[in-house]
Coordinates of C-alpha atoms in Angstrom, one line a residue:
M1 CA -25.4 -36.1 40.5
L2 CA -23.3 -32.8 40.8
N3 CA -25.3 -29.6 40.3
R4 CA -24.2 -26.0 41.4
R5 CA -26.6 -25.5 44.1
Q6 CA -25.0 -28.7 45.7
V7 CA -21.4 -27.7 45.0
L8 CA -22.0 -24.0 46.4
S9 CA -24.9 -23.9 48.7
A10 CA -24.5 -26.2 51.4
G11 CA -21.4 -24.5 53.1
V12 CA -23.6 -20.8 52.8
A13 CA -26.3 -22.1 55.1
A14 CA -23.7 -23.4 57.8
G15 CA -21.7 -20.2 57.8
A16 CA -24.7 -18.2 58.0
I17 CA -25.7 -20.1 61.4
A18 CA -22.5 -19.5 62.8
L19 CA -22.3 -15.8 61.6
V20 CA -25.7 -14.4 63.3
P21 CA -28.8 -15.6 65.2
R22 CA -32.1 -15.7 64.1
R23 CA -33.9 -12.6 65.3
R24 CA -37.7 -11.5 66.0
A25 CA -39.7 -9.7 63.5
R26 CA -38.9 -5.6 63.8
A27 CA -40.9 -2.7 63.7
A28 CA -41.2 -1.1 60.1
V29 CA -37.9 0.1 58.6
T30 CA -36.1 1.4 55.7
R31 CA -36.0 -1.1 52.9
I32 CA -33.0 -1.3 50.6
D33 CA -33.7 -3.0 47.3
V34 CA -30.8 -5.2 46.5
Y35 CA -30.6 -6.7 42.9
T36 CA -28.7 -9.3 41.8
N37 CA -27.8 -11.3 38.6
S38 CA -25.3 -13.8 40.5
D39 CA -25.8 -17.6 40.5
A40 CA -27.9 -19.2 43.5
N41 CA -25.0 -19.9 46.0
V42 CA -24.3 -16.1 45.9
S43 CA -28.1 -15.0 46.1
D44 CA -28.5 -17.9 48.8
W45 CA -25.2 -16.3 50.5
W46 CA -27.1 -13.0 50.8
T47 CA -30.4 -14.6 52.1
N48 CA -28.5 -16.5 54.7
V49 CA -25.6 -14.4 55.7
V50 CA -25.5 -11.1 54.6
K51 CA -28.9 -9.8 55.1
P52 CA -29.6 -11.1 58.9
A53 CA -26.1 -10.2 59.7
F54 CA -26.7 -6.6 58.5
E55 CA -30.0 -6.3 59.8
A56 CA -28.8 -7.3 63.1
A57 CA -26.0 -4.7 62.9
H58 CA -28.5 -2.2 61.3
P59 CA -32.1 -2.6 62.7
E60 CA -33.0 0.5 61.0
F61 CA -32.6 -1.0 57.5
E62 CA -34.0 -4.4 55.9
I63 CA -32.7 -6.0 53.1
N64 CA -35.0 -7.0 49.9
I65 CA -33.1 -9.0 47.6
V66 CA -34.2 -9.3 44.0
I67 CA -33.2 -12.0 41.5
S68 CA -32.5 -10.4 38.1
R69 CA -30.7 -13.1 36.2
G70 CA -30.6 -13.4 32.4
A71 CA -31.2 -11.5 29.7
G72 CA -33.9 -9.1 28.3
S73 CA -36.2 -7.1 30.3
G74 CA -35.5 -8.8 33.9
G75 CA -31.5 -8.9 33.2
I76 CA -29.2 -6.6 35.3
V77 CA -28.0 -4.7 32.6
A78 CA -32.0 -3.7 31.6
I79 CA -32.2 -2.9 35.4
A80 CA -29.4 -0.3 35.1
D81 CA -30.7 1.0 31.8
R82 CA -33.9 1.6 34.0
A83 CA -32.3 3.4 36.4
F84 CA -30.5 5.7 34.1
A85 CA -33.6 6.6 32.2
A86 CA -35.2 7.4 35.7
L87 CA -31.9 9.5 36.6
K88 CA -32.7 11.6 33.2
A89 CA -36.3 11.9 34.1
G90 CA -35.7 12.7 37.6
A91 CA -37.6 9.5 39.0
D92 CA -36.9 6.8 41.4
P93 CA -34.9 4.3 39.9
Q94 CA -36.7 1.7 42.3
V95 CA -33.4 0.1 42.8
D96 CA -31.0 1.0 45.8
F97 CA -28.1 -1.1 45.5
F98 CA -26.5 -3.9 42.9
E99 CA -25.0 -6.5 44.0
Q100 CA -23.0 -6.9 41.0
H101 CA -22.8 -4.8 38.1
D102 CA -19.9 -3.1 35.7
P103 CA -20.5 0.6 36.1
R104 CA -19.1 1.3 33.0
L105 CA -22.6 0.2 31.7
P106 CA -24.8 1.8 30.2
Q107 CA -22.1 3.8 28.5
G108 CA -22.3 7.4 29.6
G109 CA -23.8 6.5 33.0
I110 CA -20.8 7.5 34.9
E111 CA -20.6 11.1 33.2
A112 CA -24.0 11.6 34.0
G113 CA -24.0 10.9 37.7
L114 CA -25.7 7.4 37.5
W115 CA -23.2 5.7 39.6
V116 CA -22.1 7.0 43.3
R117 CA -18.2 7.3 43.5
L118 CA -17.3 4.8 46.3
D119 CA -14.4 6.2 48.3
A120 CA -13.4 6.6 52.0
G121 CA -15.7 9.6 51.9
A122 CA -18.7 7.5 50.9
V123 CA -17.5 4.2 52.4
P124 CA -15.5 4.2 55.8
G125 CA -13.7 1.0 55.2
Y126 CA -12.9 1.7 51.8
G127 CA -9.2 1.5 52.7
R128 CA -9.5 -1.9 53.1
V129 CA -10.0 -2.8 49.7
N130 CA -7.3 -4.7 47.9
P131 CA -5.9 -2.2 45.2
L132 CA -5.3 -5.1 43.0
A133 CA -9.2 -5.5 42.7
V134 CA -10.2 -2.0 42.1
E135 CA -11.0 -1.1 38.2
T136 CA -13.0 2.0 38.6
P137 CA -13.9 3.8 41.9
Y138 CA -17.8 3.7 41.0
G139 CA -17.9 -0.2 41.8
L140 CA -16.8 -1.7 45.1
P141 CA -14.7 -4.9 44.6
Y142 CA -16.2 -6.5 47.9
R143 CA -15.5 -10.3 46.3
G144 CA -14.0 -12.1 43.7
S145 CA -13.0 -15.4 41.9
Q146 CA -10.8 -16.6 39.1
V147 CA -10.9 -19.3 36.4
V148 CA -8.1 -21.7 37.3
L149 CA -7.2 -25.4 35.8
A150 CA -8.4 -28.2 38.2
Y151 CA -6.8 -31.4 37.8
D152 CA -7.0 -34.9 38.9
S153 CA -3.7 -35.5 40.7
E154 CA -4.1 -39.4 40.4
K155 CA -4.1 -39.3 36.8
V156 CA -1.8 -36.1 36.3
A157 CA 1.6 -36.1 37.8
E158 CA 2.7 -33.2 39.4
A159 CA 5.8 -33.1 37.2
E160 CA 3.3 -32.8 34.3
V161 CA 1.1 -30.0 35.5
P162 CA 1.8 -27.4 32.9
K163 CA 3.3 -24.0 34.1
D164 CA 2.0 -22.0 30.9
W165 CA -0.3 -21.7 27.8
P166 CA 2.4 -23.4 25.5
G167 CA 2.6 -26.0 28.1
L168 CA -0.9 -26.4 28.6
V169 CA -1.2 -26.8 24.6
A170 CA 1.4 -29.7 24.9
W171 CA 0.0 -31.4 27.4
I172 CA -3.7 -31.4 25.9
K173 CA -2.3 -32.6 22.3
A174 CA -0.3 -35.7 24.6
H175 CA -3.2 -36.4 26.4
P176 CA -6.2 -36.6 23.8
G177 CA -9.5 -37.0 25.3
Q178 CA -8.5 -35.7 28.8
F179 CA -9.5 -31.8 28.3
I180 CA -12.7 -30.2 27.8
Y181 CA -13.9 -26.5 28.4
G182 CA -17.2 -25.2 27.9
R183 CA -18.9 -23.1 25.4
P184 CA -18.1 -19.2 26.1
D185 CA -21.8 -18.1 26.3
K186 CA -22.7 -21.0 28.8
G187 CA -20.5 -20.2 31.9
G188 CA -17.5 -18.3 32.7
S189 CA -15.2 -21.0 33.1
G190 CA -15.4 -21.7 29.4
R191 CA -15.8 -18.2 28.5
N192 CA -12.5 -17.4 30.3
F193 CA -10.7 -20.3 28.7
V194 CA -11.6 -18.8 25.1
V195 CA -10.8 -15.4 26.6
R196 CA -7.2 -16.9 27.4
A197 CA -6.7 -18.1 23.7
I198 CA -7.9 -14.7 22.4
H199 CA -4.8 -13.1 24.7
E200 CA -2.4 -15.4 23.6
A201 CA -3.0 -14.8 20.2
N202 CA -2.8 -10.9 20.9
G203 CA 0.6 -10.8 22.5
R204 CA -0.9 -11.6 26.0
D205 CA -1.9 -8.1 26.1
P206 CA -5.5 -7.8 28.0
S207 CA -5.4 -4.1 27.6
L208 CA -6.0 -4.3 24.0
F209 CA -9.5 -5.1 25.0
T210 CA -11.7 -2.2 26.8
V211 CA -15.3 -1.7 26.4
A212 CA -14.5 2.1 25.0
G213 CA -11.9 0.5 22.5
F214 CA -14.3 -1.8 20.6
T215 CA -14.9 -1.3 17.0
K216 CA -15.9 -3.7 14.1
Q217 CA -12.4 -3.6 12.9
A218 CA -10.4 -4.3 15.7
A219 CA -12.6 -7.5 16.5
E220 CA -12.0 -8.6 12.9
E221 CA -8.2 -8.2 13.5
R222 CA -7.7 -9.7 16.8
L223 CA -10.4 -12.6 17.3
P224 CA -9.7 -15.0 14.3
K225 CA -6.1 -15.5 15.5
A226 CA -7.7 -17.0 18.7
W227 CA -9.8 -19.3 16.4
T228 CA -7.0 -20.9 14.6
I229 CA -5.5 -21.7 18.2
L230 CA -8.7 -23.2 19.3
N231 CA -9.4 -25.1 16.0
D232 CA -5.7 -26.5 16.2
L233 CA -6.8 -27.6 19.9
A234 CA -10.3 -29.4 18.9
P235 CA -9.2 -33.0 17.9
S236 CA -7.3 -33.4 21.0
L237 CA -10.5 -32.3 23.4
Y238 CA -12.9 -34.7 24.9
E239 CA -14.8 -36.7 22.2
K240 CA -12.4 -34.9 19.7
G241 CA -14.3 -31.6 19.9
A242 CA -17.1 -31.6 22.4
Y243 CA -18.0 -28.5 24.5
A244 CA -19.7 -28.6 27.9
A245 CA -22.9 -26.5 28.2
G246 CA -21.8 -24.5 31.2
N247 CA -19.6 -24.6 34.4
T248 CA -21.4 -27.6 36.1
P249 CA -21.5 -29.9 33.4
T250 CA -17.6 -29.3 32.9
L251 CA -17.3 -30.2 36.6
Q252 CA -19.2 -32.9 36.3
L253 CA -17.1 -34.6 33.7
L254 CA -14.2 -34.0 36.1
A255 CA -15.7 -35.6 38.9
S256 CA -17.0 -38.8 37.0
G257 CA -13.4 -39.5 35.9
A258 CA -14.3 -38.6 32.0
V259 CA -11.6 -36.1 31.7
S260 CA -8.5 -35.4 33.9
M261 CA -8.5 -31.7 33.5
I262 CA -10.4 -28.5 33.3
P263 CA -10.7 -24.8 33.4
A264 CA -13.0 -24.1 36.3
W265 CA -13.8 -21.1 38.8
S266 CA -11.9 -21.3 41.9
D267 CA -14.9 -20.6 44.2
Q268 CA -16.8 -23.5 42.6
A269 CA -13.8 -26.0 42.5
L270 CA -12.9 -24.9 46.0
Q271 CA -16.3 -25.8 47.4
G272 CA -16.6 -28.8 45.4
I273 CA -13.6 -30.3 47.1
A274 CA -14.5 -29.2 50.5
Q275 CA -18.0 -30.6 50.3
G276 CA -16.8 -33.9 49.0
V277 CA -18.7 -33.7 45.6
L278 CA -15.3 -33.4 43.6
P279 CA -12.7 -36.2 44.3
P280 CA -10.1 -35.1 47.0
S281 CA -7.5 -35.8 44.4
V282 CA -8.7 -32.7 42.6
K283 CA -6.1 -29.9 42.6
L284 CA -5.8 -26.4 41.2
F285 CA -3.2 -24.5 39.3
Q286 CA -3.0 -21.1 37.5
L287 CA -0.7 -20.3 34.4
Q288 CA 2.3 -18.6 35.2
D289 CA 2.9 -16.6 32.1
L290 CA -0.5 -15.1 31.8
A291 CA -3.4 -15.7 34.1
L292 CA -6.8 -17.0 33.1
C293 CA -9.4 -13.8 33.5
G294 CA -11.2 -13.2 36.9
S295 CA -13.4 -11.0 38.4
F296 CA -14.3 -9.1 41.2
A297 CA -18.2 -8.4 41.8
D298 CA -18.3 -4.6 41.8
A299 CA -21.4 -3.6 44.0
T300 CA -23.0 -0.3 42.6
V301 CA -25.1 2.5 44.3
P302 CA -27.3 4.4 42.0
G303 CA -26.6 8.3 42.4
N304 CA -30.3 8.9 42.3
A305 CA -31.3 5.5 44.7
A306 CA -34.0 6.7 47.2
H307 CA -32.1 5.1 50.0
K308 CA -28.5 6.0 49.1
D309 CA -27.3 6.5 52.3
A310 CA -28.6 3.1 53.5
A311 CA -27.1 1.6 50.3
L312 CA -24.0 3.2 51.5
A313 CA -24.0 1.7 55.0
L314 CA -24.6 -1.8 53.3
A315 CA -21.6 -1.2 51.2
D316 CA -19.5 -0.6 53.9
F317 CA -20.6 -3.5 56.0
L318 CA -19.6 -5.9 53.0
L319 CA -15.8 -5.0 53.8
T320 CA -16.2 -5.8 57.5
D321 CA -14.0 -9.0 58.8
G322 CA -17.1 -11.2 59.2
I323 CA -18.8 -11.0 55.7
Q324 CA -15.1 -11.1 54.1
V325 CA -14.3 -14.1 56.3
S326 CA -17.3 -15.9 55.0
I327 CA -16.9 -14.9 51.2
V328 CA -13.6 -16.9 51.7
K329 CA -15.0 -19.8 54.0
D330 CA -18.4 -20.0 52.6
L331 CA -18.3 -19.2 48.9
G332 CA -14.8 -20.2 48.4
G333 CA -14.3 -16.6 46.9
F334 CA -11.4 -14.1 47.0
P335 CA -12.1 -11.3 49.8
G336 CA -12.5 -7.9 48.5
V337 CA -10.0 -6.6 51.2
D338 CA -6.3 -7.4 51.3
W339 CA -5.7 -10.7 52.1
G340 CA -3.4 -9.1 55.2
K341 CA -6.3 -7.9 56.7
L342 CA -7.9 -11.2 57.3
P343 CA -6.8 -14.0 59.8
P344 CA -3.1 -15.5 58.5
E345 CA -4.4 -19.0 58.4
L346 CA -6.8 -18.2 55.5
K347 CA -4.1 -16.9 53.4
D348 CA -2.4 -20.0 53.9
Q349 CA -5.1 -22.5 53.5
F350 CA -5.9 -20.7 50.0
A351 CA -2.4 -19.8 48.9
A352 CA -2.8 -21.8 45.6
V353 CA -5.2 -19.7 44.3
I354 CA -4.6 -16.2 45.7
P355 CA -4.1 -14.0 42.8
T356 CA -0.9 -12.0 41.8
S357 CA -2.7 -10.5 38.9
I358 CA -6.4 -11.0 37.3
P359 CA -6.6 -10.3 33.8
T360 CA -9.9 -9.0 32.3
Y361 CA -11.9 -9.4 29.2
P362 CA -14.9 -6.6 28.5
G363 CA -18.5 -7.5 28.5
G364 CA -20.9 -5.9 25.9
D365 CA -19.7 -5.7 22.1
W366 CA -16.4 -7.5 22.6
E367 CA -18.2 -10.4 24.4
A368 CA -20.8 -10.6 21.8
A369 CA -18.3 -10.6 18.9
M370 CA -16.4 -13.5 20.8
N371 CA -19.5 -15.6 21.4
D372 CA -20.5 -15.0 17.8
G373 CA -17.1 -15.8 16.3
W374 CA -16.4 -18.8 18.4
Y375 CA -19.7 -20.4 17.2
R376 CA -19.1 -19.5 13.5
N377 CA -15.5 -20.7 13.3
V378 CA -14.8 -23.1 16.2
A379 CA -18.1 -24.8 16.7
P380 CA -20.3 -24.1 13.6
N381 CA -22.4 -27.5 14.1
I382 CA -23.6 -26.6 17.8
D383 CA -26.9 -25.0 18.0
R384 CA -26.4 -22.1 20.2
S385 CA -29.8 -22.0 21.4
K386 CA -29.4 -25.2 23.2

């Protein structure tokens, strides 16, 4: 049975052994509280790779990894809101480092000084960062991934692989039942397939969608055109309009042979192929007219963190060769540094998924409007709570 931990965690443990040996317990040190809402493969990687490597290089520091997945009071956005409230009150936010968080949230945080500006002055290795990955100087894009299309090459001939969105639509309609995507609120692969339809319906212009640019009127003008596209596709999907409940269930359908093409996160698919839980016949490709969305994990440091200097040392460590190579080899992700800074054989090995552009779609109100609109207009018979 394929699950996300199987797909993504086995290689992490192996990489951790190679990267740093086990060490004896140390005397009392400065603790860096690191909050993460990433999937288990990433939190396992932090535990097995980043933490021991960093502590070996910096024995004066210790990483405390806090899992903060989901919504509500335990979610990462709520922790950022807490840090903002602490900033206003002049209090300790009780967090030193966010492994992944959009510094544009909460709104007004950047202007108020909630986040440290991450540049060469704060992070000595910042010059290694891939400029393509930088959206804001208040986040450090230390690792990335992108949604691609995965297909079974034993069922889909190379000449039939679509090159653009119209070609993909034509392929889906010509091969009914052989494509599926996930619900947009259950996993990033389905979310970003829906986003690609939104981009297609709006002139392939991702710049129309920004956190600050959301209005109810803009959403009502731009999103319904995508529902028309997706409703047109529905009868040609797996089971004439079934939608997987997450990234892993989507991959399971490809692995079992139930479908022959799906959207998938590049890191999850690459690890699945490498570890044999996806067939070796599975290959990946990206649309050439406008790629599916991807993202880099923006590590952020609160300006009022109690251990800000230690957190900045950790940020700098994430850009070192050992960690960046591990991101590629153990996570199947994109490095945050320029590919030219890493061994050339890595670039050759992962040439099929190295991005030349990474479109984005904002969270917050735009994401909520997308999810609500998709359920009401494309999949009204699905119980969104399940």
